[in-house]
Short mmCIF file of C-alpha atoms and ligand atoms in Angstrom, two decimals:
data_model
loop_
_atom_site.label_atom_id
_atom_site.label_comp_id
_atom_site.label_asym_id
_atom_site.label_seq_id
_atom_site.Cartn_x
_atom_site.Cartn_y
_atom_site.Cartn_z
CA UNK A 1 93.56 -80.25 -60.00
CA UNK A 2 90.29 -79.87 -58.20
CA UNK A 3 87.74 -82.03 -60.48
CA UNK A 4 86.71 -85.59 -60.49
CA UNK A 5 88.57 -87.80 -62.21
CA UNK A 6 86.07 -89.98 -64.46
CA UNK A 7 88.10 -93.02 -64.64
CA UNK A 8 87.22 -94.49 -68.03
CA UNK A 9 89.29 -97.88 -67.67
CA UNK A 10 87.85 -98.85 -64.59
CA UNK A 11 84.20 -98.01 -65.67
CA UNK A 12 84.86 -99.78 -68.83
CA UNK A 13 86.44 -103.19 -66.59
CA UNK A 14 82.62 -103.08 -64.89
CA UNK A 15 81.33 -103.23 -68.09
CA UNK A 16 83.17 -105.84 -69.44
CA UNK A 17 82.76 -108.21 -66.33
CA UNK A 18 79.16 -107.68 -66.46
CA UNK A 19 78.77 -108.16 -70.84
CA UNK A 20 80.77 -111.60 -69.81
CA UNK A 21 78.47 -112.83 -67.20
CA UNK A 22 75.95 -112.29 -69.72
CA UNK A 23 77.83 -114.18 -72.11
CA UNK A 24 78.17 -117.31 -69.64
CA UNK A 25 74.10 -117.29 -69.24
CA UNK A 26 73.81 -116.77 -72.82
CA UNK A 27 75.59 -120.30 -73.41
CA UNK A 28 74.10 -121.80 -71.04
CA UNK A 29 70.75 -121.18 -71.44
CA UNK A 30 70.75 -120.84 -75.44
CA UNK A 31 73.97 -122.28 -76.86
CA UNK A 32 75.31 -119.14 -78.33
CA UNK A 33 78.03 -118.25 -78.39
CA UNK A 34 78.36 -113.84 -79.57
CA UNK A 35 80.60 -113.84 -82.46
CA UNK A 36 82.72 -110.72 -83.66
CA UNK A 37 83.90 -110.19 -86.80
CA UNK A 38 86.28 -107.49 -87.45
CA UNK A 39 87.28 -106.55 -91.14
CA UNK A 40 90.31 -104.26 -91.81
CA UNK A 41 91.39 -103.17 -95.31
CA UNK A 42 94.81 -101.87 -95.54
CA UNK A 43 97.58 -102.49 -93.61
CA UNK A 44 97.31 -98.60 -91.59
CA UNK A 45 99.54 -99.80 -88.13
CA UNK A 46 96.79 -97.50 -86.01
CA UNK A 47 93.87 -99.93 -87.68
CA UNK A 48 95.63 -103.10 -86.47
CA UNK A 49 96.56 -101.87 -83.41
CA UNK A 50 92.62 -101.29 -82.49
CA UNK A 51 91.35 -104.67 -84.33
CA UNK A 52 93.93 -106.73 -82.40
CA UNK A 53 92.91 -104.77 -78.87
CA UNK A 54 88.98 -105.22 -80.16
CA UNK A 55 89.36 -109.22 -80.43
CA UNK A 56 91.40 -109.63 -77.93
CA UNK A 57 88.36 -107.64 -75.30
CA UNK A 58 85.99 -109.91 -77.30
CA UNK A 59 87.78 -113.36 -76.81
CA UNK A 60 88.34 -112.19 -72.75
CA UNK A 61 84.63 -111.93 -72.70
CA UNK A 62 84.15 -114.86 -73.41
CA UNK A 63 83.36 -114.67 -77.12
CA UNK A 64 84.56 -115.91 -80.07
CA UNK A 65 86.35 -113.06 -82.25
CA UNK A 66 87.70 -113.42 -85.69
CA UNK A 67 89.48 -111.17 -87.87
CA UNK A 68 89.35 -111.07 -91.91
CA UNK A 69 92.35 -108.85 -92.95
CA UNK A 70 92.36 -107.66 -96.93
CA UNK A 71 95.32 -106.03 -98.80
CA UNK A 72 94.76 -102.10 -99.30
CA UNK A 73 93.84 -102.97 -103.61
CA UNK A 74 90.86 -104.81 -102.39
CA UNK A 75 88.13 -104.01 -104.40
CA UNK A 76 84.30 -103.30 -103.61
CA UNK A 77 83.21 -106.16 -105.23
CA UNK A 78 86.16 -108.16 -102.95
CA UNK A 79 84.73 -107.13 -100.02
CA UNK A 80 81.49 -107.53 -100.30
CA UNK A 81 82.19 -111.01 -100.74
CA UNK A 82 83.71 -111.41 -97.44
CA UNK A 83 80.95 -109.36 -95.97
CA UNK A 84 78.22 -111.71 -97.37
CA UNK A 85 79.12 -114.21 -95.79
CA UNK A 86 79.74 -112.68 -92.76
CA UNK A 87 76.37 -111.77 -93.01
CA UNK A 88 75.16 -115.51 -93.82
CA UNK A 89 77.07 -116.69 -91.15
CA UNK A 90 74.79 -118.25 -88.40
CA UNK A 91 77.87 -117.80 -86.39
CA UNK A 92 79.09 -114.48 -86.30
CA UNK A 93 76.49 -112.06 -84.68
CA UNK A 94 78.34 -108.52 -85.04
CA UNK A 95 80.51 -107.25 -87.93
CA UNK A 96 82.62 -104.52 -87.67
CA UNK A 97 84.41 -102.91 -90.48
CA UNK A 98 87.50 -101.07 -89.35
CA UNK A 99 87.23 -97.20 -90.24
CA UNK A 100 88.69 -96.18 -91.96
CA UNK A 101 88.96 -97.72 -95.13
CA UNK A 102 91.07 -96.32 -98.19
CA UNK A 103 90.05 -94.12 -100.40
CA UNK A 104 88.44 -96.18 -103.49
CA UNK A 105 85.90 -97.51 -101.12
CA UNK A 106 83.16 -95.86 -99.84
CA UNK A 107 81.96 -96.15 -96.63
CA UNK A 108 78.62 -95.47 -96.79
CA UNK A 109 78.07 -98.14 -99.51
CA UNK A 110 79.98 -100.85 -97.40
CA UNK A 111 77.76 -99.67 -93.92
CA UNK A 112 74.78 -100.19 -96.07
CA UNK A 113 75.24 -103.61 -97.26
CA UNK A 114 75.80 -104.56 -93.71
CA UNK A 115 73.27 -106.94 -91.98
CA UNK A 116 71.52 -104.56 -90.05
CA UNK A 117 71.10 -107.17 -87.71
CA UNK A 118 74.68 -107.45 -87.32
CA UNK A 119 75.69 -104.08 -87.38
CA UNK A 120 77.46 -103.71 -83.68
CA UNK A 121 79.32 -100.39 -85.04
CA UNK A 122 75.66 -98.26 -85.38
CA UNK A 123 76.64 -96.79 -88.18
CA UNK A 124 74.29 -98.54 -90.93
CA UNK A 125 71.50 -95.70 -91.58
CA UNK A 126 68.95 -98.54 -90.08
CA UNK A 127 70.99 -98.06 -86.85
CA UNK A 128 71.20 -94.66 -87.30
CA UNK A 129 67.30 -94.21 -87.77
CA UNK A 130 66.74 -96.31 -85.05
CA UNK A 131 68.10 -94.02 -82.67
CA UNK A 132 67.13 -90.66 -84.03
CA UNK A 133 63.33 -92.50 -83.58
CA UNK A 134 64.38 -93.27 -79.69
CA UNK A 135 64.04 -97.18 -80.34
CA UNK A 136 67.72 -97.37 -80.48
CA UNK A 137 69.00 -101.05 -81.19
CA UNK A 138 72.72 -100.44 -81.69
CA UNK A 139 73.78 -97.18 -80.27
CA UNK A 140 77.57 -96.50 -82.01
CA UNK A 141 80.04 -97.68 -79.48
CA UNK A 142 81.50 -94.03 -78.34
CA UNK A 143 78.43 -92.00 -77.89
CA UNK A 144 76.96 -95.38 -75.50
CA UNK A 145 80.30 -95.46 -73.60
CA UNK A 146 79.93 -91.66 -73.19
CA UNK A 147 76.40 -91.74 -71.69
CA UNK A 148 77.56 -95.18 -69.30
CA UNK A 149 80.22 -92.65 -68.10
CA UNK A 150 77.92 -89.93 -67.07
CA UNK A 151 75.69 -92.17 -65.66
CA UNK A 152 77.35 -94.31 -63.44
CA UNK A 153 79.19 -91.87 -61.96
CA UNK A 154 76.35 -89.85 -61.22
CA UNK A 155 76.15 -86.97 -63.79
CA UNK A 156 72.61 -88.03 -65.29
CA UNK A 157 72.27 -85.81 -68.27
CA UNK A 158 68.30 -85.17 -67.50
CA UNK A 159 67.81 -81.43 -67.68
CA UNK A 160 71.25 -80.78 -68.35
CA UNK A 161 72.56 -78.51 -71.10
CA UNK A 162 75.21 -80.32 -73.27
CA UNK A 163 77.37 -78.85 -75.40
CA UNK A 164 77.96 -81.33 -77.83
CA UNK A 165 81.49 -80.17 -80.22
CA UNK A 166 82.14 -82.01 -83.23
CA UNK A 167 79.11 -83.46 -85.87
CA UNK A 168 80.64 -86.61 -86.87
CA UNK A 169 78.66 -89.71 -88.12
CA UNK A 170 80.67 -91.67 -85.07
CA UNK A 171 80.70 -89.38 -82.34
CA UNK A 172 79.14 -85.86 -82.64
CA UNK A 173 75.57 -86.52 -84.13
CA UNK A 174 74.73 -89.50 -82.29
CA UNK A 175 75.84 -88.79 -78.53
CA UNK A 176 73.52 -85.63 -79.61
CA UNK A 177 70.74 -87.97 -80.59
CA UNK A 178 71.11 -90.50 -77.66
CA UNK A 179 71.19 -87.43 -75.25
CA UNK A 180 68.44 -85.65 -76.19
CA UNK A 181 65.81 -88.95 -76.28
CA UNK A 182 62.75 -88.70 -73.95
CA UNK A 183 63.72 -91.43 -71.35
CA UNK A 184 65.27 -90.69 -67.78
CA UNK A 185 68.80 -91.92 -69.06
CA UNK A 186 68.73 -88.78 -71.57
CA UNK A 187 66.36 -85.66 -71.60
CA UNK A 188 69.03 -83.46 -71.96
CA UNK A 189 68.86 -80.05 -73.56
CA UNK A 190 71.52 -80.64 -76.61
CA UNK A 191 73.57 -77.86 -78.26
CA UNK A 192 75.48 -79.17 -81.35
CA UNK A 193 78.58 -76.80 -82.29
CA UNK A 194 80.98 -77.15 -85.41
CA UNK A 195 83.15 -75.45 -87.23
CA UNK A 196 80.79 -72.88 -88.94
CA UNK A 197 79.63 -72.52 -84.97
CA UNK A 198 79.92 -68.43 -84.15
CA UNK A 199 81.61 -67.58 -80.58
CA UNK A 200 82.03 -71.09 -80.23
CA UNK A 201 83.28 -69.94 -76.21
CA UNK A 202 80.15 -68.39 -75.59
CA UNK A 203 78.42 -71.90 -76.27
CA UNK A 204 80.83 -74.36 -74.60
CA UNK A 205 80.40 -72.05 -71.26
CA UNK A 206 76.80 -72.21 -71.01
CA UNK A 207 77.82 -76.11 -71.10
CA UNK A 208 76.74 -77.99 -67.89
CA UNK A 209 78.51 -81.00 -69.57
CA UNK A 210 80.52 -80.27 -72.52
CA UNK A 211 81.70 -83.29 -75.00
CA UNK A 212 84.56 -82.21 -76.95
CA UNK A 213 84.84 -84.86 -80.51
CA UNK A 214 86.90 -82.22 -82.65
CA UNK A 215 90.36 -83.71 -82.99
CA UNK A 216 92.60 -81.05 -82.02
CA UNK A 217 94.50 -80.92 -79.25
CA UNK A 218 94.40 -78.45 -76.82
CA UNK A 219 91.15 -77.02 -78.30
CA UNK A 220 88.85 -76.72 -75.22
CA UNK A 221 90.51 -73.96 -73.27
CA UNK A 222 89.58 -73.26 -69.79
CA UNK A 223 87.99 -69.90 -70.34
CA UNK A 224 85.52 -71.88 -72.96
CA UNK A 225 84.69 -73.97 -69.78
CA UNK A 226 82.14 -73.29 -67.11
CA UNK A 227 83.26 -73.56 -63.28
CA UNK A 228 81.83 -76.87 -61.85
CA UNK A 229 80.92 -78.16 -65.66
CA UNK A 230 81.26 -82.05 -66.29
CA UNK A 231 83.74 -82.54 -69.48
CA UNK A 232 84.08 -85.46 -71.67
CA UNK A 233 86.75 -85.40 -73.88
CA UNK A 234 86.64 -87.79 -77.11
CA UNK A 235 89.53 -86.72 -78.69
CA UNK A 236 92.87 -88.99 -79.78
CA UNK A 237 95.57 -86.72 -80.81
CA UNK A 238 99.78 -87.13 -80.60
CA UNK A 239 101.62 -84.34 -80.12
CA UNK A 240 105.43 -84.31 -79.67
CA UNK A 241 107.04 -85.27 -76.76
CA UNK A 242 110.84 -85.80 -76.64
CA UNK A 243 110.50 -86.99 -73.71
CA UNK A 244 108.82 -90.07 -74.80
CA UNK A 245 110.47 -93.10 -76.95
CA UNK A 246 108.53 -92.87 -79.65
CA UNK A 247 108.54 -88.99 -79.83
CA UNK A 248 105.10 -88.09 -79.09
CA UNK A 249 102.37 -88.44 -76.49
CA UNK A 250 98.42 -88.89 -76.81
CA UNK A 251 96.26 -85.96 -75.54
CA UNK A 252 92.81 -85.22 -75.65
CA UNK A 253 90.73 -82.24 -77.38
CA UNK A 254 90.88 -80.58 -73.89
CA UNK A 255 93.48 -78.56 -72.18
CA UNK A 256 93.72 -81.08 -69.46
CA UNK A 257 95.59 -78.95 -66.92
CA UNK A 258 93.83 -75.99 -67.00
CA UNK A 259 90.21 -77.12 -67.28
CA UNK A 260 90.53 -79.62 -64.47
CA UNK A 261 91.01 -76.69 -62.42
CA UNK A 262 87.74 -75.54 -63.33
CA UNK A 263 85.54 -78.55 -64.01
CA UNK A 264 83.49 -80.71 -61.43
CA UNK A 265 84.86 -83.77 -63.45
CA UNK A 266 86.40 -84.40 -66.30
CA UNK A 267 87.35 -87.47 -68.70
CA UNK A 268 91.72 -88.08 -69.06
CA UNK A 269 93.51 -89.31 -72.76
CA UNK A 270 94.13 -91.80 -72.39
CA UNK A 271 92.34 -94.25 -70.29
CA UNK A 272 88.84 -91.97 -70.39
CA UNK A 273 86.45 -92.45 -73.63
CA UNK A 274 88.99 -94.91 -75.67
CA UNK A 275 88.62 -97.70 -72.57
CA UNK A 276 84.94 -96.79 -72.70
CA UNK A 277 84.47 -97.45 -76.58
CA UNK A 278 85.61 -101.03 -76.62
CA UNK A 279 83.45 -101.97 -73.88
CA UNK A 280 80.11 -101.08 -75.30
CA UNK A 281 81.50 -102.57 -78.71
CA UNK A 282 81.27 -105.65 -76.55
CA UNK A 283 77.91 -104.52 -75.05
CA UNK A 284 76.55 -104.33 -78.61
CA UNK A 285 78.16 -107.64 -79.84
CA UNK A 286 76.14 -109.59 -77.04
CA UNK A 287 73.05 -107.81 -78.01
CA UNK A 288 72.97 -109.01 -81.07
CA UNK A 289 73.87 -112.30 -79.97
CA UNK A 290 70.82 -112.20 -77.92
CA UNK A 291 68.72 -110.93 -80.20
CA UNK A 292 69.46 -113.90 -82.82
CA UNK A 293 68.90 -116.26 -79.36
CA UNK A 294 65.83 -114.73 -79.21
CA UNK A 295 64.30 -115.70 -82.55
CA UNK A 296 64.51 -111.55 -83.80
CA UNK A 297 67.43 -112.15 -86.17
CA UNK A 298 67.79 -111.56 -89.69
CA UNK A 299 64.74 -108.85 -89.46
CA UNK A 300 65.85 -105.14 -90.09
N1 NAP X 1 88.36 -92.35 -77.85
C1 NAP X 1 87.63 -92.92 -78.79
O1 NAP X 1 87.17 -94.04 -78.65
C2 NAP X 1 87.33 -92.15 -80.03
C3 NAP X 1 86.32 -92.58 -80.90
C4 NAP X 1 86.04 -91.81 -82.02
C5 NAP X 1 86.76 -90.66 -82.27
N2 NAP X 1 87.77 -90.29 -81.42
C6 NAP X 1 88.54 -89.06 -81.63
O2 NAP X 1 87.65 -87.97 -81.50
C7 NAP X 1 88.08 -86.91 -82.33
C8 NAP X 1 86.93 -86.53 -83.25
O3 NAP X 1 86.71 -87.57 -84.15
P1 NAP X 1 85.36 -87.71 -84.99
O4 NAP X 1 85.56 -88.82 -85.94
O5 NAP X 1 84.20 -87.66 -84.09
O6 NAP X 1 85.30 -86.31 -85.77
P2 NAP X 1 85.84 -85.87 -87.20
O7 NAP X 1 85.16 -86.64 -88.27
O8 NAP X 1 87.32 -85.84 -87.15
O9 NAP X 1 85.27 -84.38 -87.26
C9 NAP X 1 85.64 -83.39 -86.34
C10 NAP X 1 84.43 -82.58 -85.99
O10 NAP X 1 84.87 -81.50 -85.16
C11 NAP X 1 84.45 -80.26 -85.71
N3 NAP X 1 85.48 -79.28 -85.43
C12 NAP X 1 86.77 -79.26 -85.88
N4 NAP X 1 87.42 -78.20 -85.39
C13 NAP X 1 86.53 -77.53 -84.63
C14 NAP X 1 86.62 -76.37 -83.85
N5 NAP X 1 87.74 -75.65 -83.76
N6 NAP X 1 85.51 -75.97 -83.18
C15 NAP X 1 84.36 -76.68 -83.25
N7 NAP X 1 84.22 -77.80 -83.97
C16 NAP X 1 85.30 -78.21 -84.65
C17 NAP X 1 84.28 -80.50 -87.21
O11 NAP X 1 83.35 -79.57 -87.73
P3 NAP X 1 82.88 -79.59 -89.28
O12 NAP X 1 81.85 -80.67 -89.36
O13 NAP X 1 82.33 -78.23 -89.49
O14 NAP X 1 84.12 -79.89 -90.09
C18 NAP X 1 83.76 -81.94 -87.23
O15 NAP X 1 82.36 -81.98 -87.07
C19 NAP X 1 89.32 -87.43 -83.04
O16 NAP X 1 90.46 -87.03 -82.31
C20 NAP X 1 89.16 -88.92 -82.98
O17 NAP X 1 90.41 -89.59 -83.05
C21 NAP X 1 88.06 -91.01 -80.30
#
């Protein structure tokens, strides 16, 4: 391997110590204390998983992190109820509804009756706007865990081209709409690919960094990569691996081996983006704690 390792968990440990020093001056001077609220519907194992890991980061930051868990039947009008009070809740500053949810629910409708206030995910179109307009107030947690990454280890993306692959509400569109902001932590030149992209390779190559949110393994190939190119690589995926107890193994979107030959850095699965996502969660919860401390809550 000749590239960079961007180590994701340890980047995402500086991030935490530094959101819970933040916390400690936030109680002292104001008496707040953030407070998380994670909803899950269902009972998908991969859901609980994340909202036990998310409250767990949230409680070691000093915060106080509760979880409101419905059966899979729950209905809109069910958890809307739970969400307005979360909402009225002097207490809890960030709510985050665990995507995603099953399929008699909409997700839109439940982001939009979010406090946008309170809306630590990003994903409420208030959020959303926000960012597109370069005033961004909560930045979803991936795309602002992506951008820490290529900052602090010295890949600014001003000037850059990136090759953004993958136009999801979570990942794809707004890492594309926090990059290519006028400010010195963005100014990149953004390319946005999908699946209706034509010679997708001929793209990802003129990529000085290239951000792979597809969800496919194995889909970034080296000869799609440029030599020296910084690669972040978003994607969760389990293949099988008999090897392994439980049969299979996380990769990435990226063909790790190969493009680390070519790269200047590049992001592992695990313990690259996923590290990085729960962080800025935590980033986002003790903005909005700050911003109720402040006097600016309840205000979209
Ligand atoms: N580590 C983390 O914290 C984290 C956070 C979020 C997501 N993820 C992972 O990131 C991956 C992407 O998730 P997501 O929710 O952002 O996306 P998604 O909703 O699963 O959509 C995938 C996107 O990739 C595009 N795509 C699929 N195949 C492609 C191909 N061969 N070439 C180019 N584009 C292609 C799709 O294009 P179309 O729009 O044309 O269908 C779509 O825009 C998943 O593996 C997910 O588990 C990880």
């Amino acid at each position: 391997m000749t590239a960079t390792l961007i180590d994701g968990k340890e980047i995402a440990a500086q991030v935490r110590t530094e959101v819970a020093e933040d916390v400690a001056k936030l109680k002292q001077q104001h008496n707040v204390t953030p407070g998380l609220a994670v909803v899950l519907v269902g009972d998908d194992s991969a859901s609980a998983l994340y909202v036990a890991s998310k409250q767990k980061a949230a409680r070691e930051a000093g915060m106080h992190a509760e979880d409101h868990i419905m059966p899979a039947s729950t209905t809109m009008v069910e958890l809307k109820a739970v969400i307005t009070k979360l909402n009225d809740d002097v207490n809890i500053h960030g709510i985050l509804v665990q995507l995603p949810l099953p399929d008699h629910l909409d997700e839109h409708e439940v982001m939009e009756f979010l406090n946008p206030m309170k809306d630590v995910d990003g994903l409420h179109p208030v959020s959303m706007g926000l960012l597109l307009a370069g005033r961004p107030r909560f930045v979803p947690a991936t795309p602002a865990g992506i951008q820490q990454m290529l900052l602090r280890t010295g890949h600014s993306p001003e000037g850059r081209h990136v090759v953004v692959c993958g136009r999801s509400d979570i990942v794809g569109k707004p890492v594309a709409a926090l990059l290519v902001q006028r400010n010195s932590d963005a100014n990149a030149t953004v390319t946005v690919c999908h699946t209706r992209t034509k010679n997708l390779a001929d793209i990802t190559r003129q990529a000085d960094i290239l951000i792979a949110a597809i969800g496919k393994a194995n889909a970034i190939t080296a000869d799609m990569v440029k030599d020296g190119a910084v690669v972040i690589d978003v994607g969760t995926n389990h293949i099988p691996d008999a090897s392994k107890k439980s049969g299979r193994r996380l990769v990435g979107d990226v063909d790790f081996d190969t493009v680390s030959q070519k790269a200047a850095a590049i992001t592992p699965v695990p313990g690259g983006v996923g590290p990085m996502t729960i962080a800025m969660l935590l980033a986002n919860t003790l903005k909005a704690a700050q911003l109720a401390a402040s006097g600016q809550f309840g205000s979209s």
